[in-house]
Coordinates of C-alpha atoms in Angstrom, one line a residue:
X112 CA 17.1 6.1 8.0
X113 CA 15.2 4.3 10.2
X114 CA 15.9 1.6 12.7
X115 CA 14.0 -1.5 13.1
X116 CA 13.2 -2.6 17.0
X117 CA 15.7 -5.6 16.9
X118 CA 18.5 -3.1 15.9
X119 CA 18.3 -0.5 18.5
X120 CA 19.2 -3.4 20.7
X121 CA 16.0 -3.2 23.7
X122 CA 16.6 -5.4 26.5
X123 CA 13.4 -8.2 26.8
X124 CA 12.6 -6.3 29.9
X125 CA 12.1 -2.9 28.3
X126 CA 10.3 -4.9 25.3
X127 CA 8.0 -6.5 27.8
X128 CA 7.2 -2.8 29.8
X129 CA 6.8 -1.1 25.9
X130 CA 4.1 -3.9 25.6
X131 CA 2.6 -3.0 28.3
X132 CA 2.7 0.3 27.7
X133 CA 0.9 -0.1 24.0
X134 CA -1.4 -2.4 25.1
X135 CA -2.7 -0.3 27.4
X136 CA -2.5 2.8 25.3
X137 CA -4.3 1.0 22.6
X138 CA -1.5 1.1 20.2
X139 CA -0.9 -0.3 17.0
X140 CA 2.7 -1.1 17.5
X141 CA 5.8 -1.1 20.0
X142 CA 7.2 1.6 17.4
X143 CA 3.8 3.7 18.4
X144 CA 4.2 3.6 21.7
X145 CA 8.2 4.5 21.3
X146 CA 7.3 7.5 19.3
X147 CA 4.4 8.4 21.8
X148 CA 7.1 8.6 24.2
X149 CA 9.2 10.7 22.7
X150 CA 6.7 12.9 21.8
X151 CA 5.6 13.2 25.2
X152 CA 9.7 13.4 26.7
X153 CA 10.0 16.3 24.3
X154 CA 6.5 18.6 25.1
X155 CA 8.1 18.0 28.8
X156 CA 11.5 19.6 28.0
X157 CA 9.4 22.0 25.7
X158 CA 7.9 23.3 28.8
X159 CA 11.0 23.2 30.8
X160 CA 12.9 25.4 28.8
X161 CA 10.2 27.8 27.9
X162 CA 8.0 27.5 30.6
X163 CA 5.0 26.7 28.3
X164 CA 3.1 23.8 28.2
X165 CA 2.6 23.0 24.3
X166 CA -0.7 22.8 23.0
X167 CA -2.5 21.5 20.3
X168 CA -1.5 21.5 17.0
X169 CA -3.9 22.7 14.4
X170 CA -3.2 21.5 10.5
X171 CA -3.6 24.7 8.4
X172 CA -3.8 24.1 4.6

């Protein structure tokens, strides 16, 4: 299931900084930038735990 913007319940500051943040990201959308995030929060706890960064991903058919 997945949560619209308006139901996670963001404060208008933290909407205003994710703007920010996609804007200058050149992001389509808030939800973008959210999930860019995330993605990044995780590589950094990847590498915390492990001690490796994580690298590229290649798509293998």
């Amino acid at each position: 299931m997945q949560l619209s913007i308006e139901q996670i319940g963001y404060s208008k500051d933290q909407l205003a900084k994710l703007e920010l943040y996609r804007q200058a990201m050149q992001l389509p959308s808030i939800e973008a930038a959210i999930e860019q995030l995330n993605r990044r929060q995780l590589d950094a706890m990847v590498a915390a735990m492990t001690g490796k960064r994580p690298g590229p991903q290649l798509a293998i058919n």
